C-alpha atoms as a PDB file:
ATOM      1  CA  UNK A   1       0.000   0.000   0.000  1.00  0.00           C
ATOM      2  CA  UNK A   2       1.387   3.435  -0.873  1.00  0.00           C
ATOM      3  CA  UNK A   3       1.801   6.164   1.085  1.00  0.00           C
ATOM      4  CA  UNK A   4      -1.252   8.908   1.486  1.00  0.00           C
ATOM      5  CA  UNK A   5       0.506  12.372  -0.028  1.00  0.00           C
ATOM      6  CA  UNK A   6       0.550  15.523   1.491  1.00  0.00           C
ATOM      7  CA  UNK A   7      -2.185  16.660  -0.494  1.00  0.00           C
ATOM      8  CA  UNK A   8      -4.594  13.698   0.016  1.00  0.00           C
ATOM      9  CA  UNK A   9      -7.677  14.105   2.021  1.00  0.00           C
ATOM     10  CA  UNK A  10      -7.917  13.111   5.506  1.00  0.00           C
ATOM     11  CA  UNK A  11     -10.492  11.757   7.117  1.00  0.00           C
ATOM     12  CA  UNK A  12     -10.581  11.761  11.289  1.00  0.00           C
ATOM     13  CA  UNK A  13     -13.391  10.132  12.754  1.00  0.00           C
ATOM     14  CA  UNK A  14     -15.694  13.396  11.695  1.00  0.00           C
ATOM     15  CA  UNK A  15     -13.113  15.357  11.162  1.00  0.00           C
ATOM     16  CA  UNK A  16     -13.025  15.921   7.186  1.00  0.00           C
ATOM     17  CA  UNK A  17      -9.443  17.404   6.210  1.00  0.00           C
ATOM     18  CA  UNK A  18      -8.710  18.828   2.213  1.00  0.00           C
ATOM     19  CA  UNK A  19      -5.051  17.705   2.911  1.00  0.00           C
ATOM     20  CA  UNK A  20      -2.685  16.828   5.594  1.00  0.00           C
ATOM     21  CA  UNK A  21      -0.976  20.558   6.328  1.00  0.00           C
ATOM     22  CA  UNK A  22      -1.471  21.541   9.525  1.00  0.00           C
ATOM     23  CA  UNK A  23      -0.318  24.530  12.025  1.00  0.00           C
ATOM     24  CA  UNK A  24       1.424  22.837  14.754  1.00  0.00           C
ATOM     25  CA  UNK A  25       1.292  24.591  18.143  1.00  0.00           C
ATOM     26  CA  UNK A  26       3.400  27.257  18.952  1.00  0.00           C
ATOM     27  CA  UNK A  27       3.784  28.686  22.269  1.00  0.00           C
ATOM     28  CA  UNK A  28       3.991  32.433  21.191  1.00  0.00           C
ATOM     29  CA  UNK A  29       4.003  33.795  25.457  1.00  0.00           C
ATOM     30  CA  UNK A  30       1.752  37.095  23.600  1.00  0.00           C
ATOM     31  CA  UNK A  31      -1.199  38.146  25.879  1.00  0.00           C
ATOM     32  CA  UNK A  32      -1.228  41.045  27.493  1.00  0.00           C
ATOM     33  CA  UNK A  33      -1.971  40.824  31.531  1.00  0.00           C
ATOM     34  CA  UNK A  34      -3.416  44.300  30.998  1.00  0.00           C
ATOM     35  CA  UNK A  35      -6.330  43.216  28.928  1.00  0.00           C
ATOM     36  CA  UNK A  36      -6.706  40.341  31.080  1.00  0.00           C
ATOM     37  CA  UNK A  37      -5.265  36.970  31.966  1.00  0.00           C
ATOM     38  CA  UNK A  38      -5.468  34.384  29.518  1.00  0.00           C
ATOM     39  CA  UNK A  39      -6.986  36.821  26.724  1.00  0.00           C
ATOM     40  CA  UNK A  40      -5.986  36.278  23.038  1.00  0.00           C
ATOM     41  CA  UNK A  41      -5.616  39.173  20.699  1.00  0.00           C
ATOM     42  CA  UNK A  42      -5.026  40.778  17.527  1.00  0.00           C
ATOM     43  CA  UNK A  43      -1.722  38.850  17.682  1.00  0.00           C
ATOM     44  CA  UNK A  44      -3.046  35.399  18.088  1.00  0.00           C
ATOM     45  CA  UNK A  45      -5.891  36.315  15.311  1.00  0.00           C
ATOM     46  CA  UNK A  46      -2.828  37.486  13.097  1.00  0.00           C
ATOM     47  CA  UNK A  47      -0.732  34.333  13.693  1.00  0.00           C
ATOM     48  CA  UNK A  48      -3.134  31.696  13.772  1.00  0.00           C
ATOM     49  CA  UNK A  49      -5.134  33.721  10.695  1.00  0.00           C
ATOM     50  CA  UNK A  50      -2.095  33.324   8.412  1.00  0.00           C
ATOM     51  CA  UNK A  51      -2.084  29.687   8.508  1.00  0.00           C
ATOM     52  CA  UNK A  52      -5.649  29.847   7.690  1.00  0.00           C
ATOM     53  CA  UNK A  53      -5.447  32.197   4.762  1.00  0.00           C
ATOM     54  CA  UNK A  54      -2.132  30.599   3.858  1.00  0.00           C
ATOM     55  CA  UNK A  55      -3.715  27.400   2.959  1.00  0.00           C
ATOM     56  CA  UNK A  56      -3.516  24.973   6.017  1.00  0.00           C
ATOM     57  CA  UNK A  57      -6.216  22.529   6.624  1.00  0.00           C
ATOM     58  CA  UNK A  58      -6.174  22.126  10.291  1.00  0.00           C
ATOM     59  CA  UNK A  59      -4.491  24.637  12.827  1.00  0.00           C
ATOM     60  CA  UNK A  60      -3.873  23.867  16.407  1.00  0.00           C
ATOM     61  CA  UNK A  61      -3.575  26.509  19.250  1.00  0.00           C
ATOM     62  CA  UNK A  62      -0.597  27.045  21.211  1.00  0.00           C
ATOM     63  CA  UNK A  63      -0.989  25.471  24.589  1.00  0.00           C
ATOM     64  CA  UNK A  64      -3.744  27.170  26.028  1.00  0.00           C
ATOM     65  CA  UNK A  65      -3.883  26.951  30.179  1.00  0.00           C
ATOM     66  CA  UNK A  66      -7.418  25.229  31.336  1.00  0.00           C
ATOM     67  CA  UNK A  67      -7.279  27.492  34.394  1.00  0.00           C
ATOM     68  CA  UNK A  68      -5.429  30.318  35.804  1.00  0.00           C
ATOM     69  CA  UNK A  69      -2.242  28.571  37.677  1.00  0.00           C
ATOM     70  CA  UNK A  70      -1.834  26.060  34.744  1.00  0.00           C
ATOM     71  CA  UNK A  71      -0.680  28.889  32.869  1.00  0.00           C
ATOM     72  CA  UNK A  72       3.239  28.500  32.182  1.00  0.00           C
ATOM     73  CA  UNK A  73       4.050  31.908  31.961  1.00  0.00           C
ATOM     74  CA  UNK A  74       1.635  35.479  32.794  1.00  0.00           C
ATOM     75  CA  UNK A  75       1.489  35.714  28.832  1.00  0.00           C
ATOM     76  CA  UNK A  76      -0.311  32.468  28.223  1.00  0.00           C
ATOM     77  CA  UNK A  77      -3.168  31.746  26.620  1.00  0.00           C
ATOM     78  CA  UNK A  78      -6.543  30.116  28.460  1.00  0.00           C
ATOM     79  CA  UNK A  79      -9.696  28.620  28.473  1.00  0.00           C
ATOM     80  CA  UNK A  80     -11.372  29.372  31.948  1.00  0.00           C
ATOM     81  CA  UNK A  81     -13.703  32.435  31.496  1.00  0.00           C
ATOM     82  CA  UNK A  82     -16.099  33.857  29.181  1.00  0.00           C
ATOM     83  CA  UNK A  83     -14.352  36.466  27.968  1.00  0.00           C
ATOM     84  CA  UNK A  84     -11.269  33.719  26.687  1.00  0.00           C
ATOM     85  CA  UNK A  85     -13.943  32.149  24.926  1.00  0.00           C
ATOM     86  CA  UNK A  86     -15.530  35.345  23.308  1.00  0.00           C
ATOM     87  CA  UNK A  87     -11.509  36.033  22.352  1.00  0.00           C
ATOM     88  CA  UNK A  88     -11.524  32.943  20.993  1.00  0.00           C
ATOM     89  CA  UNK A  89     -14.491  32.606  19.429  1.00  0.00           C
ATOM     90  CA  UNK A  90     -13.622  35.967  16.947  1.00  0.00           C
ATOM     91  CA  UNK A  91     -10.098  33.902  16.099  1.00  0.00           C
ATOM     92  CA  UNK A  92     -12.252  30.897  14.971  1.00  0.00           C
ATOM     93  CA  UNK A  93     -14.586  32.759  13.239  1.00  0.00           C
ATOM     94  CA  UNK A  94     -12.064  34.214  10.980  1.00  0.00           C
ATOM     95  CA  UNK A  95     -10.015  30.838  10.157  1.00  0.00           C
ATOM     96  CA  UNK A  96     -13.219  29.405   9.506  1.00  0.00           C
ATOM     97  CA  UNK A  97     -14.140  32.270   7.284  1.00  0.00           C
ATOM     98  CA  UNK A  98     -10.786  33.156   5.618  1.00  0.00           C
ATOM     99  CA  UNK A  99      -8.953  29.613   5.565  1.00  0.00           C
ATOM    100  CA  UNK A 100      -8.035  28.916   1.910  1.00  0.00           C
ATOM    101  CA  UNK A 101      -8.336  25.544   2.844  1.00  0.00           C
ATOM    102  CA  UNK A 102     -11.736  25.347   4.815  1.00  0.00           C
ATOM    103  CA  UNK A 103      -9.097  25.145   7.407  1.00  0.00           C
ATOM    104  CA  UNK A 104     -10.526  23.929  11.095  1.00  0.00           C
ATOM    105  CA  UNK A 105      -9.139  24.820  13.827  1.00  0.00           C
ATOM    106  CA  UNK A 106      -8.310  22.964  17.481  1.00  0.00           C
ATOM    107  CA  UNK A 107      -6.823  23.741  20.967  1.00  0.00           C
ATOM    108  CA  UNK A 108      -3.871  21.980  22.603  1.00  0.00           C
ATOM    109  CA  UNK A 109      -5.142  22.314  26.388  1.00  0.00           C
ATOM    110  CA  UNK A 110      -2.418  22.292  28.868  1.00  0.00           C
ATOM    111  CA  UNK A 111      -1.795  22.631  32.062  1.00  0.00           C
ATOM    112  CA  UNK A 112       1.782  23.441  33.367  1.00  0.00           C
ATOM    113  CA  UNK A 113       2.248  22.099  37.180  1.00  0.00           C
ATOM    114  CA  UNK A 114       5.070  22.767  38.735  1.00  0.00           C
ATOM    115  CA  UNK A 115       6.830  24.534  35.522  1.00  0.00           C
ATOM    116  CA  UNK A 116       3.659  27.510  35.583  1.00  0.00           C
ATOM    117  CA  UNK A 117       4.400  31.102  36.414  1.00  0.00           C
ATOM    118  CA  UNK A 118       7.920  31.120  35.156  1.00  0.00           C
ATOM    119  CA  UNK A 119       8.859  34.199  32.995  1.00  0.00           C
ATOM    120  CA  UNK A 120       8.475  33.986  29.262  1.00  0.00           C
ATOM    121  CA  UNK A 121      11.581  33.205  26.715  1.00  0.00           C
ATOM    122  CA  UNK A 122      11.868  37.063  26.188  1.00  0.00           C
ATOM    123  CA  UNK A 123      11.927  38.163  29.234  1.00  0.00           C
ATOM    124  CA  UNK A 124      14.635  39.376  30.901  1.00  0.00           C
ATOM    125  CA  UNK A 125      14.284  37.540  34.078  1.00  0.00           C
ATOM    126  CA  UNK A 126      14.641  33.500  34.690  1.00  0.00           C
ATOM    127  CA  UNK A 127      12.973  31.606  36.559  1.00  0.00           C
ATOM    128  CA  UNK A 128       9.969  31.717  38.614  1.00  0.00           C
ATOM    129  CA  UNK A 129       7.528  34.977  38.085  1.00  0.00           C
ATOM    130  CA  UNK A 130       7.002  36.529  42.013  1.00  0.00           C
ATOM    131  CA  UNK A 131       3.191  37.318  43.228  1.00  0.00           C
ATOM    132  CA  UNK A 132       4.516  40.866  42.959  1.00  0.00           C
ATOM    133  CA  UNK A 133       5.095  40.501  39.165  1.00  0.00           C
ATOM    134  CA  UNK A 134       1.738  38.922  38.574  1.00  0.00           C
ATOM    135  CA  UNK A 135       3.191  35.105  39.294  1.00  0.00           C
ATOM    136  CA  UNK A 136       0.836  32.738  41.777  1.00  0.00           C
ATOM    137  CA  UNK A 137       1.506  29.873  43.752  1.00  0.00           C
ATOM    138  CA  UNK A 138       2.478  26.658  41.579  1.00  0.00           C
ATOM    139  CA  UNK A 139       0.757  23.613  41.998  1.00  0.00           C
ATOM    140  CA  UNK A 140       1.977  19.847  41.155  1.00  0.00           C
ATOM    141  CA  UNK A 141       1.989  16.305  42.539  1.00  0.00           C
ATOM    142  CA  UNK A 142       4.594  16.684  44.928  1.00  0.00           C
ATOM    143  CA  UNK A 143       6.446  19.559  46.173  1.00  0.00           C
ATOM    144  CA  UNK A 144       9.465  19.032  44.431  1.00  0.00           C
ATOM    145  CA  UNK A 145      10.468  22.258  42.476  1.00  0.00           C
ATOM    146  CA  UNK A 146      12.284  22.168  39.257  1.00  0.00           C
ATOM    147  CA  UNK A 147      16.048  23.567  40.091  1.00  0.00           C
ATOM    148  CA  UNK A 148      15.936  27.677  40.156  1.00  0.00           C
ATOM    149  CA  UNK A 149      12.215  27.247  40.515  1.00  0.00           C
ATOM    150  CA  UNK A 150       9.628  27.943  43.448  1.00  0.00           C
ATOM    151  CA  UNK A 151       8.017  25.257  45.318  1.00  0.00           C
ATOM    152  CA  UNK A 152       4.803  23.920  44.201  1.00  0.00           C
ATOM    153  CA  UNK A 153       2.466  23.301  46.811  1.00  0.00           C
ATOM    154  CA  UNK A 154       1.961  19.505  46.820  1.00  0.00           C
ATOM    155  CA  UNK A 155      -1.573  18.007  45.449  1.00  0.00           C
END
């Protein structure tokens, strides 16, 4: 049996593809506290919508925190509140609407343990992001903190 091409059709369960290229997550660390925790913007609607219009078929979030302390880093995505979804809900619209590809569009839900709150790759700080810089207590199965990281509280 040969080999399915890129450019094949893909079938999923219900999930009907045109062809096989996807958007693979991306942790892109881009919300802004300011406009609330968790929030996507006009950058995730830019990123994710140029996969779309470029011709993708199926694009998957970047990892996007089911509630607040699962949240690697202060600029991640989530999932938890209404206005997330109402942020997300514009972002889908528009790869549904725009996707050269009628390109669908899924999350990768994550949650981060005992790696959350830690600062972002740009930042210039290392390490674990104090209550005082908008940082929270980690949480993970034991208490055991990564090296240079601060102590989860134990689950």
């Amino acid at each position: 049996m040969a080999a399915p091409g890129l450019f094949d059709p893909l079938a999923l369960r219900g999930l009907r593809l045109l062809h096989r290229g996807w958007g693979a997550p991306m942790c892109q660390y881009s919300v802004r506290p300011q406009d609330g925790a968790g929030v996507p913007n006009d950058w995730h609607l830019m990123h994710l919508g140029q996969f779309a219009a470029g011709g993708a078929a199926l694009i998957l979030t970047e990892a996007t925190a089911v509630n607040a302390v699962g949240r690697i880093s202060p600029r991640d995505t989530g999932l938890w509140t209404d206005g997330q979804a109402g942020a997300w809900s514009r972002i889908v619209r528009f790869v549904h609407e725009y996707g050269a590809a009628e390109a669908k569009i899924g999350v990768q839900l994550a949650h981060a343990g005992r790696k959350a709150s830690t600062y972002w790759p740009f930042a210039p700080l290392r390490g674990s992001v104090g209550p005082a810089e908008g940082g929270w207590q980690t949480v993970a199965p034991t208490s055991d903190p990564f090296d240079g990281y601060a102590e989860p509280a134990a689950l």
